[in-house]
Structures are given as C-alpha cells and as structure tokens.
Short mmCIF file of C-alpha atoms in Angstrom, two decimals:
data_model
loop_
_atom_site.label_atom_id
_atom_site.label_comp_id
_atom_site.label_asym_id
_atom_site.label_seq_id
_atom_site.Cartn_x
_atom_site.Cartn_y
_atom_site.Cartn_z
CA MET A 1 3.91 -21.69 17.72
CA LYS A 2 5.32 -22.22 14.23
CA SER A 3 7.51 -19.37 13.02
CA ILE A 4 6.38 -17.94 9.68
CA LEU A 5 9.03 -15.40 8.69
CA ILE A 6 12.11 -16.94 7.02
CA PRO A 7 14.61 -14.52 5.41
CA GLY A 8 15.60 -15.70 1.95
CA ARG A 9 12.30 -17.52 1.48
CA ASN A 10 9.35 -15.28 2.30
CA CYS A 11 11.10 -12.06 3.25
CA TRP A 12 14.10 -10.12 2.07
CA THR A 13 15.31 -9.14 5.52
CA ARG A 14 14.20 -8.73 9.12
CA THR A 15 15.34 -5.61 10.92
CA GLU A 16 14.38 -3.38 13.82
CA THR A 17 12.15 -0.35 14.09
CA HIS A 18 12.42 2.43 16.65
CA ASP A 19 8.74 3.15 16.25
CA ALA A 20 6.02 1.90 13.92
CA GLY A 21 2.33 2.34 13.35
CA VAL A 22 -0.64 1.62 11.15
CA LEU A 23 -2.39 4.47 9.32
CA VAL A 24 -5.97 3.59 8.45
CA ASP A 25 -7.47 5.45 5.49
CA ALA A 26 -6.03 8.35 3.56
CA ARG A 27 -7.05 11.08 5.96
CA ASP A 28 -4.60 9.74 8.55
CA TYR A 29 -1.91 8.87 5.97
CA TYR A 30 -2.05 12.14 4.04
CA ARG A 31 -1.95 14.14 7.27
CA GLU A 32 1.17 12.34 8.48
CA LEU A 33 2.74 12.61 5.02
CA TYR A 34 2.10 16.37 5.06
CA ARG A 35 3.78 16.67 8.44
CA ALA A 36 6.80 14.65 7.33
CA ILE A 37 7.20 16.72 4.15
CA ARG A 38 7.09 19.92 6.17
CA LYS A 39 9.87 18.63 8.46
CA ALA A 40 12.14 17.21 5.73
CA ARG A 41 15.70 18.59 5.69
CA ARG A 42 17.69 16.73 3.02
CA SER A 43 15.65 14.25 1.01
CA ILE A 44 12.16 13.04 0.15
CA VAL A 45 11.83 10.03 -2.16
CA ILE A 46 8.48 8.72 -3.38
CA THR A 47 7.55 5.84 -5.63
CA GLY A 48 4.08 4.70 -6.58
CA TRP A 49 1.66 3.29 -9.11
CA GLN A 50 0.06 6.68 -9.75
CA PHE A 51 0.47 10.33 -8.74
CA ASP A 52 -1.62 13.44 -9.19
CA SER A 53 -0.02 16.82 -8.68
CA ASP A 54 -2.86 18.63 -6.94
CA VAL A 55 -4.03 16.03 -4.42
CA THR A 56 -4.99 17.91 -1.26
CA LEU A 57 -3.25 16.36 1.74
CA LEU A 58 -5.18 18.22 4.45
CA ARG A 59 -8.96 18.58 4.22
CA GLY A 60 -11.77 19.87 6.39
CA GLU A 61 -10.76 20.76 9.92
CA ASP A 62 -7.26 19.31 9.32
CA GLN A 63 -6.49 22.32 7.09
CA GLU A 64 -6.23 24.50 10.18
CA GLU A 65 -2.83 22.91 10.76
CA ALA A 66 -1.53 24.56 7.58
CA ASN A 67 -2.52 28.08 8.71
CA GLY A 68 -3.58 28.92 5.17
CA GLY A 69 -0.41 27.49 3.65
CA GLU A 70 -0.02 25.11 0.73
CA VAL A 71 -1.56 21.64 1.17
CA ARG A 72 -1.48 20.25 -2.41
CA LEU A 73 1.16 17.62 -3.12
CA LEU A 74 3.30 19.09 -5.91
CA PRO A 75 3.03 22.77 -4.92
CA LEU A 76 3.95 21.77 -1.36
CA LEU A 77 7.02 19.81 -2.48
CA ASP A 78 8.08 22.68 -4.75
CA GLN A 79 7.63 25.17 -1.92
CA MET A 80 9.74 23.09 0.44
CA CYS A 81 12.56 22.92 -2.13
CA ARG A 82 12.45 26.68 -2.64
CA GLU A 83 12.53 27.34 1.08
CA ASN A 84 15.30 24.83 1.82
CA PRO A 85 18.28 24.81 -0.60
CA GLU A 86 19.54 21.50 0.88
CA LEU A 87 16.36 19.56 0.14
CA HIS A 88 16.17 17.15 -2.82
CA VAL A 89 12.97 15.42 -3.93
CA TYR A 90 12.85 12.32 -6.18
CA ILE A 91 9.54 10.97 -7.50
CA LEU A 92 9.38 7.68 -9.41
CA ALA A 93 6.10 6.73 -11.11
CA TRP A 94 5.18 3.63 -13.07
CA ASP A 95 5.22 4.33 -16.81
CA PHE A 96 1.62 3.21 -17.07
CA SER A 97 -0.18 1.22 -19.75
CA MET A 98 -1.99 3.25 -22.39
CA LEU A 99 -5.17 1.49 -21.30
CA LEU A 100 -5.07 3.77 -18.26
CA ALA A 101 -4.27 6.99 -20.14
CA MET A 102 -7.73 8.50 -19.68
CA GLU A 103 -7.50 7.93 -15.92
CA ARG A 104 -4.13 9.68 -15.49
CA GLU A 105 -2.95 13.26 -15.26
CA TRP A 106 -1.45 14.18 -18.61
CA MET A 107 2.01 15.62 -19.38
CA GLN A 108 3.39 14.88 -15.93
CA ASN A 109 7.01 15.02 -17.09
CA LEU A 110 6.43 18.63 -18.07
CA LEU A 111 4.34 19.46 -15.02
CA PHE A 112 6.63 17.92 -12.42
CA ASN A 113 10.03 18.72 -13.96
CA TRP A 114 9.61 22.03 -15.79
CA THR A 115 7.29 23.98 -13.51
CA THR A 116 9.09 23.24 -10.24
CA ASN A 117 12.42 23.75 -8.52
CA GLU A 118 15.43 22.09 -10.17
CA ARG A 119 15.99 19.93 -7.08
CA LEU A 120 12.63 18.24 -7.60
CA ARG A 121 13.11 15.38 -10.07
CA PHE A 122 10.38 13.20 -11.53
CA ARG A 123 10.81 10.05 -13.62
CA PHE A 124 8.58 7.47 -15.24
CA ASP A 125 9.82 3.93 -14.60
CA SER A 126 9.33 1.60 -17.57
CA SER A 127 11.58 -1.17 -16.23
CA SER A 128 8.70 -3.48 -15.26
CA PRO A 129 8.27 -6.80 -17.11
CA LEU A 130 6.07 -6.96 -20.20
CA TYR A 131 2.43 -6.65 -19.08
CA GLY A 132 3.63 -5.93 -15.54
CA ALA A 133 3.34 -2.82 -13.40
CA HIS A 134 5.37 -1.07 -10.73
CA HIS A 135 2.88 -1.20 -7.89
CA GLN A 136 5.05 -0.52 -4.83
CA LYS A 137 4.10 2.51 -2.74
CA LEU A 138 6.96 3.94 -0.71
CA VAL A 139 7.96 7.29 0.79
CA VAL A 140 11.26 7.82 2.65
CA VAL A 141 12.02 11.13 4.38
CA ASP A 142 15.62 12.02 5.29
CA GLY A 143 16.48 8.33 5.28
CA VAL A 144 14.95 7.93 8.76
CA MET A 145 11.16 7.71 8.29
CA ALA A 146 9.25 5.55 5.80
CA PHE A 147 5.66 5.03 4.71
CA THR A 148 4.51 2.01 2.72
CA GLY A 149 1.32 0.05 2.16
CA GLY A 150 -1.64 0.21 -0.19
CA MET A 151 -2.00 3.97 -0.70
CA ASP A 152 -0.90 6.11 -3.61
CA VAL A 153 -1.10 9.90 -3.50
CA CYS A 154 -3.56 10.37 -6.31
CA ASP A 155 -7.16 11.24 -7.13
CA CYS A 156 -10.15 9.43 -5.66
CA ARG A 157 -8.35 7.90 -2.67
CA TRP A 158 -9.11 10.22 0.27
CA ASP A 159 -11.55 9.15 2.95
CA ASP A 160 -11.80 9.07 6.73
CA ARG A 161 -12.63 6.29 9.16
CA ASP A 162 -16.39 6.85 9.12
CA HIS A 163 -16.76 6.15 5.37
CA PRO A 164 -20.01 8.13 5.09
CA ALA A 165 -22.23 7.49 2.10
CA ARG A 166 -21.54 11.01 0.84
CA SER A 167 -18.79 13.50 1.64
CA LYS A 168 -17.88 16.78 -0.06
CA LEU A 169 -14.30 16.28 1.14
CA ARG A 170 -13.88 13.28 -1.18
CA CYS A 171 -13.37 15.55 -4.18
CA ASP A 172 -10.23 15.88 -6.32
CA SER A 173 -9.26 17.98 -9.35
CA GLY A 174 -12.72 19.42 -9.90
CA ARG A 175 -14.34 15.97 -10.02
CA ASP A 176 -17.58 15.11 -8.33
CA PRO A 177 -16.98 13.54 -4.91
CA HIS A 178 -16.16 9.84 -5.15
CA GLY A 179 -17.65 7.13 -2.96
CA PRO A 180 -16.38 5.61 0.30
CA TYR A 181 -12.82 4.31 -0.03
CA HIS A 182 -10.81 2.23 2.45
CA ASP A 183 -7.06 1.64 2.60
CA VAL A 184 -4.21 0.91 5.03
CA GLN A 185 -0.61 2.21 5.21
CA THR A 186 2.29 1.67 7.61
CA VAL A 187 4.79 4.18 9.00
CA LEU A 188 8.07 3.47 10.75
CA THR A 189 11.40 4.85 11.92
CA GLY A 190 14.65 3.13 12.80
CA PRO A 191 17.09 0.73 11.09
CA ALA A 192 14.31 -0.78 8.95
CA VAL A 193 14.24 2.43 6.90
CA LYS A 194 17.72 1.79 5.46
CA PRO A 195 16.83 -1.22 3.26
CA LEU A 196 13.69 0.59 2.11
CA ALA A 197 15.83 3.54 1.03
CA GLU A 198 18.17 1.11 -0.76
CA LEU A 199 15.20 -0.38 -2.57
CA PHE A 200 14.31 3.08 -3.89
CA GLU A 201 17.92 3.71 -4.91
CA ALA A 202 17.91 0.49 -6.95
CA ARG A 203 14.56 1.31 -8.54
CA TRP A 204 15.79 4.80 -9.47
CA ALA A 205 18.95 3.38 -11.06
CA HIS A 206 17.00 0.68 -12.96
CA SER A 207 14.71 3.39 -14.33
CA GLY A 208 17.72 5.13 -15.91
CA GLY A 209 17.95 7.90 -13.33
CA GLY A 210 21.57 7.15 -12.41
CA GLU A 211 23.17 6.39 -9.08
CA LEU A 212 21.49 7.79 -5.99
CA HIS A 213 22.83 7.68 -2.43
CA LEU A 214 20.42 8.63 0.31
CA GLU A 215 22.46 9.44 3.38
CA PRO A 216 20.30 9.32 6.52
CA VAL A 217 20.06 12.54 8.50
CA ASN A 218 20.99 12.26 12.16
CA ARG A 219 17.71 13.26 13.77
CA ASP A 220 15.13 11.86 16.16
CA ASP A 221 12.43 14.51 15.87
CA LEU A 222 10.47 12.87 13.03
CA THR A 223 7.52 11.53 14.96
CA PHE A 224 4.04 10.51 13.89
CA GLU A 225 0.54 10.01 15.21
CA ALA A 226 -0.57 6.56 14.07
CA THR A 227 -4.14 5.35 13.89
CA MET A 228 -2.84 2.50 16.04
CA PRO A 229 0.66 1.38 17.06
CA ALA A 230 2.25 -1.54 15.28
CA PRO A 231 3.67 -4.32 17.46
CA PRO A 232 7.13 -3.71 18.92
CA GLY A 233 10.12 -5.73 17.78
CA PRO A 234 11.51 -6.59 14.36
CA VAL A 235 9.75 -6.05 11.07
CA ALA A 236 10.19 -8.13 7.93
CA ILE A 237 10.35 -6.68 4.41
CA SER A 238 9.01 -8.81 1.54
CA ARG A 239 8.97 -8.04 -2.19
CA THR A 240 7.70 -9.17 -5.54
CA PHE A 241 9.59 -8.50 -8.79
CA GLY A 242 9.02 -10.07 -12.18
CA LYS A 243 12.05 -11.21 -14.17
CA THR A 244 13.46 -8.67 -16.66
CA LEU A 245 16.44 -8.81 -19.02
CA LEU A 246 17.01 -5.05 -19.40
CA PRO A 247 17.75 -4.01 -16.76
CA PRO A 248 18.69 -7.47 -15.42
CA GLN A 249 16.34 -8.41 -12.58
CA GLU A 250 15.79 -11.92 -11.27
CA GLU A 251 12.32 -13.02 -10.28
CA VAL A 252 11.44 -12.41 -6.62
CA GLN A 253 8.29 -13.97 -5.14
CA GLU A 254 8.73 -13.47 -1.42
CA ILE A 255 5.20 -12.18 -0.85
CA ARG A 256 3.58 -15.20 -2.46
CA ALA A 257 5.67 -17.49 -0.24
CA LEU A 258 4.76 -15.28 2.73
CA TYR A 259 1.01 -15.74 2.18
CA VAL A 260 1.34 -19.48 1.55
CA ASP A 261 3.48 -20.02 4.67
CA ALA A 262 1.23 -17.87 6.87
CA ILE A 263 -1.89 -19.77 5.76
CA ASP A 264 -0.16 -23.11 6.38
CA ALA A 265 0.81 -22.00 9.91
CA ALA A 266 -2.72 -20.85 10.85
CA GLU A 267 -4.23 -22.64 13.83
CA ARG A 268 -7.46 -20.72 14.45
CA PHE A 269 -8.05 -17.65 12.32
CA ILE A 270 -7.22 -16.17 8.90
CA TYR A 271 -8.28 -12.64 8.02
CA VAL A 272 -7.77 -11.29 4.49
CA GLU A 273 -8.64 -7.72 3.55
CA ASN A 274 -7.86 -7.08 -0.11
CA GLN A 275 -8.89 -5.35 -3.31
CA TYR A 276 -9.08 -8.63 -5.23
CA PHE A 277 -9.04 -12.36 -4.63
CA SER A 278 -8.01 -14.36 -7.70
CA SER A 279 -4.64 -15.90 -6.82
CA ARG A 280 -4.49 -19.61 -7.54
CA ALA A 281 -1.54 -20.01 -5.14
CA ILE A 282 -3.54 -18.54 -2.24
CA TYR A 283 -6.60 -20.58 -3.15
CA ASP A 284 -4.51 -23.76 -3.20
CA ALA A 285 -2.90 -22.86 0.15
CA LEU A 286 -6.31 -22.35 1.78
CA VAL A 287 -7.66 -25.62 0.36
CA LYS A 288 -4.54 -27.50 1.52
CA ARG A 289 -4.87 -26.08 5.03
CA MET A 290 -8.60 -26.85 5.22
CA ARG A 291 -8.01 -30.44 4.13
CA ALA A 292 -5.00 -31.01 6.41
CA ALA A 293 -5.72 -33.98 8.68
CA GLY A 294 -5.55 -33.44 12.40
CA ARG A 295 -5.34 -29.63 12.23
CA PRO A 296 -7.65 -27.36 14.26
CA ARG A 297 -10.81 -25.85 12.80
CA LEU A 298 -10.28 -22.46 11.14
CA GLN A 299 -12.36 -19.33 10.89
CA VAL A 300 -11.52 -17.74 7.53
CA MET A 301 -12.77 -14.20 6.93
CA LEU A 302 -12.36 -12.18 3.73
CA VAL A 303 -13.23 -8.50 3.32
CA LEU A 304 -13.47 -7.55 -0.36
CA PRO A 305 -15.08 -4.81 -2.46
CA ARG A 306 -18.74 -5.42 -3.21
CA GLN A 307 -18.07 -4.65 -6.86
CA PRO A 308 -15.09 -3.75 -9.09
CA GLU A 309 -13.97 -0.14 -9.36
CA ALA A 310 -14.04 -0.24 -13.17
CA LEU A 311 -15.28 -2.39 -16.04
CA ARG A 312 -11.74 -3.52 -16.87
CA GLU A 313 -11.47 -4.97 -13.34
CA GLN A 314 -14.70 -6.87 -13.78
CA ILE A 315 -13.45 -8.31 -17.06
CA ALA A 316 -10.01 -9.18 -15.69
CA MET A 317 -10.88 -10.42 -12.20
CA GLY A 318 -14.60 -10.83 -11.69
CA VAL A 319 -15.33 -14.30 -13.06
CA ALA A 320 -12.16 -15.88 -11.64
CA GLN A 321 -12.79 -14.33 -8.23
CA VAL A 322 -16.38 -15.58 -8.01
CA ARG A 323 -15.33 -19.06 -9.08
CA LEU A 324 -12.58 -19.31 -6.46
CA LEU A 325 -14.76 -17.94 -3.65
CA ARG A 326 -17.53 -20.42 -4.40
CA ALA A 327 -15.05 -23.28 -4.48
CA LEU A 328 -13.59 -22.21 -1.11
CA ARG A 329 -17.06 -22.02 0.38
CA ASP A 330 -17.74 -25.58 -0.75
CA VAL A 331 -14.42 -26.89 0.62
CA ALA A 332 -15.02 -25.16 3.97
CA SER A 333 -18.51 -26.66 4.20
CA GLU A 334 -17.18 -30.11 3.36
CA THR A 335 -14.30 -29.97 5.87
CA GLY A 336 -16.05 -28.16 8.73
CA HIS A 337 -14.16 -24.89 8.64
CA GLY A 338 -15.77 -21.47 8.95
CA PHE A 339 -15.62 -19.33 5.80
CA ALA A 340 -17.28 -15.97 5.13
CA VAL A 341 -16.84 -13.07 2.72
CA TYR A 342 -17.87 -9.57 3.80
CA GLY A 343 -18.19 -6.10 2.34
CA SER A 344 -18.93 -2.77 3.97
CA ALA A 345 -21.63 -0.20 3.25
CA ALA A 346 -23.02 3.06 4.54
CA LYS A 347 -26.67 4.03 4.39
CA ASP A 348 -27.56 6.79 1.95
CA GLU A 349 -30.28 9.35 2.65
CA ASP A 350 -32.86 7.19 0.89
CA GLY A 351 -31.87 4.11 2.90
CA SER A 352 -29.96 2.42 0.08
CA ASP A 353 -26.52 0.87 0.60
CA VAL A 354 -23.46 2.74 -0.64
CA PHE A 355 -20.59 0.25 -0.62
CA THR A 356 -17.08 1.10 0.54
CA TYR A 357 -14.42 0.28 -2.01
CA ILE A 358 -11.77 -1.89 -0.33
CA HIS A 359 -8.27 -1.11 -1.61
CA SER A 360 -6.24 -2.30 1.41
CA LYS A 361 -3.95 -5.33 1.41
CA VAL A 362 -3.92 -6.92 4.89
CA LEU A 363 -3.42 -10.49 6.11
CA VAL A 364 -3.71 -11.48 9.78
CA VAL A 365 -3.18 -15.00 11.14
CA ASP A 366 -4.06 -16.15 14.67
CA ASP A 367 -3.50 -12.75 16.28
CA THR A 368 0.24 -13.51 16.01
CA PHE A 369 1.10 -12.48 12.45
CA MET A 370 0.23 -9.45 10.34
CA THR A 371 1.35 -8.25 6.92
CA ILE A 372 0.37 -4.96 5.27
CA GLY A 373 1.55 -3.79 1.89
CA SER A 374 0.85 -3.15 -1.77
CA ALA A 375 0.33 -6.74 -2.93
CA ASN A 376 -3.11 -7.86 -4.02
CA THR A 377 -4.10 -11.50 -3.75
CA THR A 378 -3.88 -11.97 -7.52
CA ASN A 379 -1.56 -13.91 -9.79
CA ARG A 380 -0.08 -10.66 -11.13
CA SER A 381 0.66 -9.09 -7.76
CA LEU A 382 2.29 -12.26 -6.46
CA GLY A 383 4.42 -12.97 -9.51
CA LEU A 384 4.77 -10.17 -12.06
CA ASP A 385 4.25 -6.67 -10.64
CA SER A 386 6.66 -4.99 -8.24
CA GLU A 387 5.19 -5.12 -4.72
CA LEU A 388 6.28 -4.34 -1.17
CA ASN A 389 4.92 -5.66 2.16
CA LEU A 390 5.92 -5.27 5.80
CA SER A 391 5.20 -8.04 8.32
CA TRP A 392 5.16 -8.40 12.08
CA GLU A 393 5.18 -11.69 13.99
CA ALA A 394 4.79 -12.30 17.73
CA GLN A 395 8.12 -13.32 19.22
CA ARG A 396 6.68 -15.61 21.89
CA PRO A 397 3.30 -16.73 23.25
CA GLY A 398 1.51 -14.02 25.17
CA THR A 399 2.80 -11.19 22.98
CA PRO A 400 0.11 -11.08 20.29
CA CYS A 401 0.58 -9.32 17.00
CA ARG A 402 -2.86 -7.80 16.97
CA ALA A 403 -4.87 -7.33 13.82
CA PRO A 404 -5.63 -3.75 12.83
CA SER A 405 -9.28 -4.57 13.46
CA ALA A 406 -10.05 -0.91 13.11
CA ALA A 407 -8.49 -1.20 9.66
CA CYS A 408 -11.35 -3.42 8.65
CA ALA A 409 -13.95 -1.52 6.70
CA CYS A 410 -16.66 -3.36 8.66
CA ARG A 411 -16.77 -0.65 11.27
#
C-alpha cells in the first residue's frame, strides 16, 4: 500500500488525536457546537467565510436541550461571556467581496463589537490575496477541542440527515425555508488541536488583531457525539494559502498536492463529494491515473450539486465543470475505467424532484484514505483562497480508513 501523506509536501503536519469524529449535516454540527460553547471556560475562537449573528443552533426537538435558554449564535456567545468573566471570544470573518454584499448581514462590526460583552471581539480579515477569499472554517474551544470542515455558521445552511423536500426548520432570519442542504464537518480533541489553534493565532495577527496566545485548558470533559467516529491514529493537517506581500505570506498548496497524490495512489476506488468540480490539476491527475499502464481498473464516483446555488456560480463554474466532466467520461470509456456523476433529490408532494445542494468537500480513496475540509475542487480553492483540510490514512492493511458513506447525500 503506497503511503499518501507526506509532511512538507501535501500536509503541514501529522499529529495525534485523543478522539475524533465526522459530523454530517448542520443539525449534528450546530448541536455539538452549541454544547461546546456552553462548556467553554477560557476561550472560543472562530474563523469562517461567512457568519450571521442570529443563526439558531438548536432546532425542533433539539431545542429541549436548552430548557428555554438562548440558542442563537451571537446572543449565546454574549451570554456566555457575561456569565463567565474568564471567557474570551474571538471571531474572524473574511472581509468579503462587494459582489456578495446583498447576501451578507450588514454592519457586523457594529453588531458584534458594540452590542456585546467587551471580551467578545470580532474582526474582518482582508489579508487574502487579490481576488482571493478566506475560506477556512475553524472553531477551537479552550485550546482542546476543534471543529473544521465545510460548514460556516450562517444563514441557509441548516439541514438534517433526511434532507426532506420541505422543512419549516430550514428557516433563518425571517426568510422562507431554503431547500435541502448537505455538508460535512470534523471534530477532534488531543494534540492535533494545538497547531489548529496556532493557525488561528497567525490568521488573527495577519488581520491586524495583534498577538494572541491561546493557552490550552487542562480538561478532559469536552466530549462530543459524532455522526460517526473518525479512524483512530494520527491526523494530517493540510492548507492552502495564496501568496501575499502585506502581510508577507508565501504560497502554500498542500491540499492540491494532497488530492493529486491521493488520486495517483488509488488502486480501486475514488470518491469525490464536492460543491464544484473545475480544477484542472485534479482533472489532469484523474486522466493520468486512468491512462497509467498496468494499473488496476478504477471506479470513480463524483457527488455534485445538480445545479449551482446562484447565477454567479453558473457563470464562474458551470461551463468549465461540464466540459471537464464530459472529457473525464470520454477518457474513462476509452480506458475501461468506471466513471459516474451523481446528485441527490427528495420527492416533493407533487412527485417532482427537489435536489439537495451539495456543499461538502470529501475525498475517499480505496477505503484507506479520507480527507474532509473546506477546499473545493476548483483552481481557486487549490491555489488562491485560504483552505483547511484534515486527512486520515490507514496505517497498515486490514485497518481501513472508512468513507463517511453516510456523509454522501445519496441516502
């Protein structure tokens, strides 16, 4: 079995976890995030592509856990600071493009910083490269528990595993309920949290927020209920950063190398679950593997959204994605490999299909390798935007790194 993970090439570091798990869809993630926030003693740090202050973390029957207490993101964080004078909260959001202004909550600097406790600090991070975005999603609680993956805490993300055609619970900020929405997050404790906390410290400093030192709290009572356990053993952390001059940041493309190396190592099966598919590097890696002489026949499976979430996505990604998928289909047919692209849908009351929007970023190879994170399979995500992925690899034959098959929207 060819080893995939190589620190310094396709991952930043490999380190141990005490416990780890996969959280499938926002119901499970938001519930575990709520529980972690409620237990926090010293620090909560959060970075993401987008935030909305009044996202409800517990919905439906899950709200019973709160006993009538606060379940909205910002009011909950403010309440925890007021109740615990030792707690500090730091929130770092991408200073978004004006093209997205109508999709964002307005005046967040005022809302987050001037209507809440003084120990809750919010910053916009404009340190991304020109035309790039800060797309990492990371939460660290007390320096000992971390969440990362594809999910932001913002409007129009909540859903549960059933992905029904219609649900009154999928409603945010007075909007009409949105459609089915699928995503995947990871959660972990142990030594692997330390470099993730250091990553946030560096991001906070680069944003102009000053030096930040997150001392881990000595505690072992931060537990979680995962949708499914992640494989035991070490976890690898991989990143993408575009090059910037101010602040100085060298280009990092570990996640692109990770995908290319994992595809090259595949012997039987490649599973990609992603919001987009337009990366030329990934396309080239798949074609190279399919054409490799003497290698076993592959089954390649992609799970993608049936249609873009917005017109701007169709303009930016649609044509390139269709072209690459058709070319891959032709190469697979020519070389004898299996290749299929799937979506997921629920039946509406009138019998019509209501498609689930796929926002997750998952790659599984041969039941021995799995990576979950924020990186889309696009040129931007693998070269320009800031991204963050965690990866697990089987240590020896007979100890499979199982795919989060339940993470697949094709349930």
